[in-house]
XYZ file of C-alpha atoms in Angstrom:
579
model
C -18.373 31.431 14.436
C -20.167 28.495 15.440
C -20.829 25.923 13.565
C -20.574 21.384 13.320
C -17.602 21.899 10.885
C -16.173 24.925 13.091
C -16.457 22.986 16.153
C -15.053 19.731 15.257
C -12.644 21.347 13.512
C -11.532 23.037 16.881
C -11.948 19.273 18.994
C -9.097 17.729 17.121
C -7.134 20.715 17.349
C -7.496 21.028 21.307
C -5.609 17.652 21.364
C -2.941 18.777 18.989
C -2.307 21.697 20.236
C -3.740 22.086 23.722
C -2.087 25.247 24.857
C -2.833 27.382 22.604
C -6.640 29.106 21.597
C -7.021 27.334 18.268
C -10.025 29.422 17.196
C -7.485 31.477 14.373
C -5.352 27.834 13.280
C -9.282 26.347 12.712
C -10.447 29.554 10.803
C -7.084 29.487 8.485
C -7.396 25.434 7.929
C -10.786 26.110 6.220
C -9.431 28.689 4.694
C -6.540 26.843 3.117
C -9.850 24.226 1.643
C -11.536 27.171 0.716
C -14.942 25.497 3.095
C -17.910 26.788 3.655
C -17.551 26.860 7.855
C -21.499 25.901 7.191
C -20.963 22.881 4.963
C -22.637 19.794 5.483
C -21.375 16.995 6.880
C -20.741 13.885 4.585
C -22.818 10.884 5.085
C -21.569 8.393 7.953
C -19.781 4.753 6.832
C -19.845 5.337 3.540
C -18.414 2.909 1.300
C -16.542 4.573 -1.554
C -14.846 1.125 -3.337
C -16.923 -2.158 -5.354
C -15.825 -5.404 -6.515
C -14.778 -3.226 -9.819
C -12.404 -1.001 -7.856
C -7.873 -2.396 -8.823
C -5.839 -0.151 -8.402
C -2.053 0.059 -10.394
C 0.495 1.299 -7.848
C 3.830 2.131 -10.944
C 5.940 5.070 -10.942
C 6.306 7.590 -13.719
C 8.705 6.322 -15.990
C 8.388 2.445 -14.815
C 7.875 2.288 -18.723
C 9.173 4.678 -20.865
C 9.193 5.181 -24.109
C 12.068 7.536 -26.874
C 10.796 10.520 -27.343
C 7.824 11.532 -24.675
C 7.529 12.100 -21.427
C 6.885 9.121 -19.248
C 3.965 10.312 -18.265
C 2.551 10.529 -21.825
C 3.953 6.793 -22.389
C 1.860 5.208 -18.550
C -1.324 6.798 -20.232
C -0.596 5.087 -22.693
C -0.650 1.868 -20.846
C -3.354 3.214 -18.781
C -5.840 3.257 -22.115
C -4.084 0.122 -23.946
C -3.080 -2.992 -22.140
C -4.256 -1.201 -18.517
C -6.878 -0.862 -20.378
C -9.438 -3.340 -18.650
C -7.400 -4.194 -15.769
C -8.010 -1.381 -13.699
C -9.985 1.872 -11.857
C -6.980 3.456 -9.754
C -3.338 4.252 -10.402
C -0.976 5.071 -7.575
C 1.719 7.358 -9.324
C 4.234 6.738 -6.592
C 5.832 10.580 -6.446
C 6.266 12.054 -8.783
C 7.699 15.093 -7.915
C 11.402 16.606 -8.232
C 13.480 14.791 -5.849
C 16.884 14.813 -4.280
C 17.050 10.226 -3.485
C 14.803 7.446 -2.281
C 13.484 7.166 -6.132
C 11.273 10.190 -5.454
C 10.427 9.965 -1.567
C 12.764 12.794 -0.228
C 10.440 15.991 -2.222
C 11.900 18.783 -2.842
C 9.412 20.808 -3.756
C 5.702 19.636 -3.236
C 3.593 21.914 -6.073
C 5.988 21.280 -8.976
C 6.110 17.934 -11.272
C 9.483 16.471 -12.164
C 10.363 17.863 -15.529
C 11.831 14.684 -16.093
C 8.511 12.560 -16.593
C 6.122 15.268 -17.281
C 4.084 18.439 -15.447
C 0.637 19.174 -13.695
C -1.213 18.513 -17.671
C -0.268 15.126 -17.659
C -1.123 14.167 -13.890
C -4.355 16.084 -14.895
C -4.836 13.910 -18.032
C -4.652 10.821 -16.526
C -6.655 11.469 -13.172
C -9.568 12.602 -15.775
C -9.798 9.353 -16.225
C -8.531 6.966 -13.635
C -9.144 7.396 -9.992
C -5.217 9.087 -9.426
C -3.450 8.245 -6.241
C -0.499 10.641 -5.053
C 1.746 9.922 -1.982
C 1.325 13.130 0.574
C 5.064 12.690 2.195
C 3.672 14.460 5.396
C 6.928 12.950 7.260
C 9.668 14.095 6.346
C 11.704 16.832 3.224
C 14.349 17.003 0.864
C 17.404 18.686 2.755
C 17.881 20.427 -0.285
C 14.050 21.627 -0.461
C 13.876 25.577 -0.412
C 12.668 25.106 2.788
C 15.396 23.235 4.183
C 18.221 25.967 3.079
C 15.313 28.938 4.412
C 16.279 26.734 8.341
C 20.114 26.336 7.753
C 19.757 30.370 6.866
C 16.827 30.905 9.877
C 14.529 32.622 7.727
C 10.759 31.962 6.825
C 9.443 30.106 5.404
C 11.094 26.838 7.025
C 13.457 28.544 9.686
C 10.944 26.615 12.580
C 9.328 23.418 9.931
C 12.061 20.632 11.379
C 12.150 18.829 14.104
C 15.051 19.356 16.433
C 17.066 16.972 19.266
C 19.881 16.655 21.054
C 21.756 14.153 21.232
C 21.578 14.293 24.732
C 18.017 13.674 24.901
C 17.134 10.728 25.982
C 15.996 8.646 22.472
C 16.508 5.779 23.175
C 13.144 4.301 23.071
C 12.111 5.608 19.724
C 10.915 2.837 17.209
C 13.241 2.888 13.904
C 12.706 1.539 11.042
C 16.134 1.943 9.658
C 19.169 1.287 10.750
C 21.297 4.563 10.354
C 21.998 7.956 13.050
C 18.589 9.782 13.866
C 20.003 13.292 14.736
C 22.379 14.987 11.778
C 24.922 17.912 12.795
C 23.381 21.053 10.563
C 25.580 23.662 10.556
C 23.093 26.732 9.779
C 23.294 30.487 10.111
C 23.395 30.681 13.547
C 25.543 27.701 14.759
C 25.539 24.128 14.786
C 21.840 22.085 15.516
C 20.620 18.550 15.528
C 17.833 17.653 13.128
C 15.798 14.642 13.220
C 16.090 11.965 10.460
C 13.852 8.953 10.277
C 15.011 7.219 7.032
C 18.090 9.931 6.486
C 21.013 12.329 6.150
C 19.134 13.253 3.078
C 15.837 13.550 4.784
C 15.138 15.927 7.661
C 11.840 15.608 9.460
C 9.197 18.166 9.587
C 7.941 19.210 12.546
C 4.281 18.976 13.181
C 4.728 20.814 16.508
C 4.609 23.966 14.983
C 1.255 25.151 13.689
C 2.108 26.649 10.479
C 3.217 23.197 9.065
C -0.050 21.479 9.903
C -1.522 24.645 7.728
C 1.373 24.160 4.723
C 0.297 20.088 4.279
C -3.504 21.212 4.371
C -2.485 23.524 1.514
C -1.030 21.272 -0.710
C -3.908 18.527 0.467
C -5.783 21.431 -1.194
C -3.583 22.111 -4.378
C -3.367 18.379 -5.027
C -7.489 17.687 -4.692
C -7.220 20.096 -7.551
C -4.998 18.732 -9.990
C -7.551 15.493 -9.719
C -6.022 13.166 -7.048
C -9.002 11.577 -5.005
C -6.458 9.310 -2.963
C -4.307 10.597 -0.279
C -1.284 7.864 1.019
C 0.279 8.926 3.812
C 3.476 8.439 3.599
C 5.429 7.140 6.890
C 3.055 9.220 8.850
C 3.581 6.806 12.006
C 6.732 8.795 12.374
C 4.642 12.001 12.305
C 5.091 13.308 15.852
C 8.047 12.714 17.347
C 8.933 13.518 21.069
C 12.344 12.642 23.372
C 11.741 9.910 25.676
C 8.870 8.637 23.984
C 8.879 5.714 21.235
C 8.002 8.835 18.758
C 5.729 6.082 17.147
C 1.462 6.457 16.474
C 1.225 9.145 18.905
C -1.957 10.243 19.808
C -0.983 13.763 17.749
C -0.044 11.328 15.411
C -3.483 9.784 14.919
C -5.545 13.242 15.733
C -3.708 14.586 13.093
C -5.003 12.143 10.290
C -8.169 12.611 12.271
C -8.344 15.808 11.319
C -6.810 15.862 7.554
C -10.030 13.250 7.130
C -12.826 15.603 8.479
C -11.115 18.494 5.857
C -11.289 16.156 3.019
C -14.005 14.415 3.026
C -16.011 17.807 3.593
C -14.460 18.985 0.696
C -14.889 16.045 -1.889
C -17.037 13.144 -0.459
C -15.060 11.203 -2.728
C -11.731 11.896 -1.685
C -10.303 9.372 0.188
C -7.274 8.905 2.731
C -4.396 6.084 3.001
C -2.591 5.114 5.673
C 1.221 3.838 5.023
C 1.985 2.017 8.451
C 4.682 -0.748 7.907
C 4.266 -1.926 11.301
C 3.204 -4.830 13.307
C -0.555 -6.023 12.297
C -2.272 -4.956 15.689
C -0.872 -0.772 15.070
C -1.528 -0.596 12.108
C -5.320 -1.479 12.905
C -5.455 1.271 15.147
C -5.587 3.363 11.940
C -8.704 3.009 10.911
C -9.956 4.704 14.489
C -13.059 4.597 14.947
C -14.726 4.695 10.966
C -12.658 8.182 11.323
C -9.787 8.265 10.757
C -8.356 6.853 7.342
C -10.807 5.252 4.918
C -7.811 2.912 3.760
C -5.051 0.801 5.797
C -1.965 -1.192 3.533
C -2.936 -4.730 4.494
C 0.697 -4.925 5.922
C 1.208 -8.521 6.601
C -0.243 -10.126 4.077
C 2.743 -9.994 1.901
C 5.106 -12.125 4.135
C 2.602 -14.106 5.517
C 0.722 -15.073 1.733
C 4.564 -15.239 0.107
C 5.998 -17.224 3.330
C 2.649 -19.863 3.403
C 3.543 -20.268 -0.593
C 7.601 -21.056 -0.002
C 6.458 -23.080 2.704
C 3.655 -25.045 1.869
C 1.845 -24.485 5.198
C -1.170 -22.002 5.536
C -1.113 -22.097 8.924
C -0.285 -18.861 9.551
C -1.928 -17.059 6.940
C -5.077 -19.263 7.860
C -4.220 -17.907 11.990
C -3.946 -13.862 10.615
C -6.707 -14.055 8.307
C -9.235 -15.511 11.195
C -7.822 -12.782 13.835
C -8.617 -9.660 11.080
C -11.762 -7.670 12.578
C -14.208 -6.489 9.133
C -13.275 -3.104 7.513
C -16.918 -1.086 9.284
C -18.322 0.252 5.724
C -16.579 3.065 5.093
C -13.451 1.599 5.465
C -11.424 -1.071 3.845
C -8.199 -2.927 3.898
C -6.302 -2.158 0.494
C -4.698 -5.969 -0.289
C -1.320 -6.004 -2.225
C 1.790 -8.210 -2.736
C 4.626 -6.701 -3.696
C 4.634 -2.593 -3.989
C 8.106 -0.502 -4.980
C 9.514 -1.360 -1.161
C 10.058 -4.766 -0.480
C 8.754 -7.799 1.679
C 8.357 -6.022 4.936
C 8.766 -8.410 7.496
C 8.233 -6.115 10.716
C 4.504 -6.253 10.049
C 4.914 -10.497 10.847
C 6.499 -10.301 13.797
C 4.781 -12.026 16.387
C 3.302 -13.787 13.557
C 6.484 -16.260 12.788
C 8.297 -17.267 14.345
C 12.650 -16.902 14.256
C 12.945 -20.092 13.123
C 10.347 -19.739 10.214
C 11.562 -15.952 9.156
C 15.353 -17.261 8.948
C 14.134 -19.853 6.648
C 12.119 -17.182 4.850
C 14.941 -14.845 4.594
C 17.496 -18.246 3.350
C 14.726 -19.260 -0.127
C 14.354 -15.810 -0.682
C 18.221 -14.763 -0.888
C 18.759 -18.283 -2.416
C 16.578 -17.140 -5.053
C 18.600 -13.778 -5.836
C 16.599 -11.667 -2.866
C 18.678 -8.957 -0.432
C 18.074 -7.776 3.582
C 17.052 -4.848 4.568
C 17.848 -4.045 8.176
C 16.920 -1.650 10.837
C 18.084 -0.732 14.563
C 16.764 -1.980 17.256
C 18.420 -1.462 21.048
C 22.770 -2.651 19.946
C 21.918 -5.198 16.948
C 20.389 -4.731 12.817
C 17.351 -7.439 12.667
C 16.095 -8.040 9.406
C 13.684 -5.475 8.218
C 12.492 -6.387 4.540
C 13.329 -8.611 1.952
C 13.854 -6.827 -1.684
C 13.285 -8.977 -4.650
C 10.728 -9.166 -7.605
C 7.440 -10.874 -6.829
C 8.404 -13.144 -9.731
C 11.506 -14.760 -8.189
C 10.667 -14.138 -5.046
C 8.306 -17.723 -5.900
C 10.640 -19.299 -7.587
C 11.466 -21.743 -5.571
C 9.710 -23.337 -2.089
C 11.561 -23.300 1.241
C 12.738 -27.039 0.561
C 14.128 -26.218 -3.194
C 14.054 -28.069 -6.879
C 10.797 -26.618 -8.148
C 11.384 -24.017 -9.819
C 8.979 -25.651 -12.530
C 6.104 -24.477 -10.250
C 7.239 -20.625 -10.622
C 4.308 -19.417 -13.048
C 1.375 -21.278 -10.954
C 2.595 -20.333 -7.400
C 2.922 -16.471 -8.676
C -0.445 -17.254 -9.974
C -2.247 -19.166 -6.476
C -0.883 -16.193 -4.410
C -2.666 -13.775 -6.769
C -5.591 -15.330 -7.089
C -6.064 -15.293 -3.337
C -5.027 -12.374 -2.754
C -8.120 -11.206 -5.216
C -10.278 -13.236 -2.955
C -9.896 -11.248 -0.148
C -11.886 -8.854 1.693
C -10.607 -5.384 0.857
C -9.501 -3.461 -2.486
C -6.723 -5.565 -4.252
C -3.435 -3.880 -5.682
C -1.054 -4.848 -8.359
C 2.521 -3.524 -7.939
C 3.234 -2.820 -12.161
C 6.103 -5.416 -12.532
C 3.755 -8.117 -10.408
C 1.455 -7.370 -13.712
C 4.313 -8.090 -16.150
C 5.871 -11.063 -14.032
C 9.359 -8.465 -13.755
C 12.667 -10.468 -12.999
C 15.222 -8.816 -10.403
C 16.778 -5.883 -11.774
C 20.629 -7.070 -10.234
C 22.173 -4.248 -12.967
C 20.142 -1.256 -11.025
C 21.662 -2.155 -7.859
C 25.032 -2.574 -8.579
C 24.067 1.046 -10.536
C 22.124 2.596 -7.481
C 23.718 0.735 -4.877
C 20.254 0.569 -3.379
C 18.669 -2.715 -2.489
C 14.977 -1.982 -3.306
C 16.276 -0.617 -6.760
C 16.170 -4.565 -7.283
C 12.368 -4.708 -7.905
C 12.118 -1.000 -9.467
C 13.336 -2.048 -12.883
C 12.903 0.842 -16.287
C 10.661 -1.330 -19.309
C 11.353 0.536 -22.418
C 7.633 0.494 -24.242
C 8.793 -1.709 -27.056
C 10.790 -4.336 -25.456
C 7.778 -4.718 -22.409
C 5.131 -4.756 -25.918
C 7.468 -7.094 -27.524
C 7.864 -9.485 -24.050
C 3.487 -9.311 -23.380
C 3.706 -11.058 -26.820
C 6.283 -13.664 -27.846
C 5.349 -16.239 -25.314
C 7.374 -15.475 -22.229
C 6.489 -15.519 -19.194
C 5.881 -11.892 -18.722
C 2.990 -12.900 -21.622
C 1.449 -15.922 -19.421
C 1.547 -13.810 -15.936
C 0.049 -11.192 -17.286
C -2.984 -12.537 -19.876
C -3.917 -15.144 -16.869
C -4.164 -12.251 -14.462
C -5.938 -9.890 -16.542
C -8.401 -12.859 -16.750
C -8.639 -12.775 -13.126
C -8.753 -9.483 -12.456
C -12.012 -9.217 -15.007
C -13.950 -12.237 -13.807
C -13.351 -10.635 -10.164
C -14.229 -7.319 -10.729
C -18.007 -8.692 -11.993
C -18.960 -10.278 -8.613
C -20.650 -8.763 -5.742
C -19.168 -11.498 -3.090
C -15.916 -9.881 -3.937
C -16.837 -6.047 -2.592
C -14.479 -4.691 -0.230
C -16.554 -5.094 2.296
C -18.787 -8.982 1.382
C -18.777 -10.629 4.411
C -15.914 -13.075 4.646
C -15.382 -16.527 6.453
C -11.997 -18.524 6.851
C -13.068 -22.138 6.423
C -10.653 -24.858 7.798
C -9.257 -27.207 4.780
C -5.810 -28.381 6.261
C -2.833 -26.843 5.939
C -2.089 -27.058 2.013
C -5.268 -25.538 1.323
C -5.848 -22.055 2.579
C -9.945 -21.021 1.922
C -12.635 -18.607 2.553
C -15.752 -17.708 1.820
C -17.222 -14.044 0.980
C -20.605 -13.352 0.361
C -22.491 -10.038 -0.903
C -23.960 -6.915 0.861
C -27.632 -8.722 -0.905
C -26.543 -12.329 0.017
C -27.094 -12.978 -3.233
C -24.233 -14.368 -4.304
C -21.204 -17.143 -2.234
C -18.367 -17.404 -3.234
C -15.813 -20.647 -1.588
C -12.005 -19.000 -2.649
C -9.844 -22.332 -2.735
C -6.329 -22.800 -2.818
C -3.533 -25.840 -2.503
C -0.724 -23.538 -1.457
C 1.522 -26.392 -2.078
C 3.424 -28.224 -4.423
C 1.586 -31.582 -3.965
C -1.776 -32.567 -5.583
C -4.544 -31.796 -2.518
C -7.474 -33.819 -2.299
C -10.756 -31.759 -1.682
C -13.931 -33.569 -0.593
C -16.579 -30.640 -1.351
C -18.943 -31.778 1.429
C -16.129 -30.120 3.744
C -17.037 -26.776 2.492
C -21.153 -26.748 2.998
C -21.954 -25.722 -0.357
C -26.086 -25.510 -0.616
C -27.224 -28.422 -2.380
C -30.533 -26.847 -4.168
C -27.499 -24.101 -5.873
C -25.642 -25.048 -8.998
C -21.702 -24.518 -8.165
C -19.086 -23.446 -10.933
C -15.596 -22.157 -11.148
C -15.589 -18.396 -12.773
C -11.931 -19.337 -13.223
C -12.139 -21.942 -15.698
C -16.260 -21.535 -16.273
C -16.876 -25.896 -14.648
C -19.676 -26.920 -13.759
C -19.938 -29.419 -10.198
C -23.006 -30.977 -10.359
C -22.737 -33.496 -7.158
C -21.494 -31.786 -4.136
C -20.852 -34.549 -2.543
C -17.354 -35.315 -4.779
C -13.908 -34.964 -4.241
C -11.363 -32.804 -6.190
C -8.708 -33.487 -6.596
C -6.341 -29.953 -6.594
C -3.289 -30.025 -8.870
C 0.112 -27.798 -6.686
C -1.143 -24.035 -7.319
C -4.918 -24.409 -8.503
C -7.371 -22.261 -7.016
C -11.038 -22.681 -7.634
C -13.441 -19.210 -6.895
C -16.692 -21.778 -6.579
C -19.953 -19.930 -7.108
C -23.760 -20.690 -6.973
C -23.964 -17.246 -9.997
C -21.820 -15.697 -12.520
C -22.242 -11.765 -12.918
C -20.101 -12.043 -16.039
C -16.592 -11.033 -16.361
C -16.501 -7.157 -16.704
C -14.993 -6.882 -20.292
């Protein structure tokens, strides 16, 4: 067997498993994906997205209705209230699980019966691009594989990473403060297993090629069920070696490249996205040379954007935006401000000072937020802030300005929608859900604060009674519909950061065909700001207007007074809203 695809797989496998003959394994991987070795290579540097694309992030049961499976209720929302708001939906782990709200998977190929079944999943995939988690780093201690590990039987006997307390684990980078190793009683004695996240989430051992083969089979199954975007959860920790940091190792990157090769040969519209909640420079490495992840999360955006609006200064946001390399064609950033997790602080390391981080933590805590910690050496460091986005933007660092909460909230999303990349909305951001402190008390988990479960009746009431939920949702829906129609907001369209002082953040976007320009302008402070239009070099022969309000600007030399948190999308062309 000597085809381009087979040779490509061998190239990946030589890096991952240099000590073995990889020919048989390459053949097994092709068979697992039902791929012809002569399959042609997909077109290179192909953008699988456009300005029309918006992603929703949700649990299968974020909204429930009595008497029906939550996935049925979700489907009603996707075709109803949210029908014009998104093109893709990321349903957070919908498999049987034992902890961590789904991220401790018991069975990768079953749907949690409390949510629905594969028929419900496939129905959603028939009208929305479906994104699903491949929880690839670890598995539940209550899974059949781990039960076999304890019984010393196949499959599973050698599927989990083992280490010894005597190993040099001092350099291992930890995302949690829990013990790294857990002692497990097995039928041939005690063993120590590697647990990056918790004792219930046991790390898999990809040094065993059979584990890689198992996950390729899982990917093939997900493709059959309609999944088109694969979120590689916690993939940075995939390969572990005592005496090293056990994060971002070469083999980890090569596994992602191998999965990309297999997936794009099987389904040219499929996308890999890496979930690597780490400092920005490390996160960027998962693009590879446009041969690794198609998409990476813009993890630095949430802490920097929220800090910007709380501090009233865009200094750090602007510095970061200027330093971000444009994504090559065939790759893109996923922009988000909130998710099912908290506001990650690691991506802001080296960007915010210790004093600024302390003020940030104090402000969020004052608004009802909680703090989660990770272990670094002998001390616990803040890892993430747990709070709903609505409450995170309640008041600024200086305090006493809660009257601007809605304006701050909308400014955050308007800014995010204008940046290079694909926008993603957590469902509780779309609905401006408050902190769920009752759920925290019930679960004793900080992250539960932003994992509220609405009843469909209560949600529909809140979206029609003039509440802040309705105001926020209707404003966001308008922004989304306007944005989806503008070529200058293509995820790969040109972006330049403007220099408009510390209180006004602005970027210039230009469409791929250079026909449309948009100046996205945002007052990030709680004070009015004056913007001379001459400072953004509007072409005088063009007619300029604000896509958000429809206001026309005939005099490109005039001065604008921006209200607190006011935003403008100044454009020379309007392609109309998508609705």
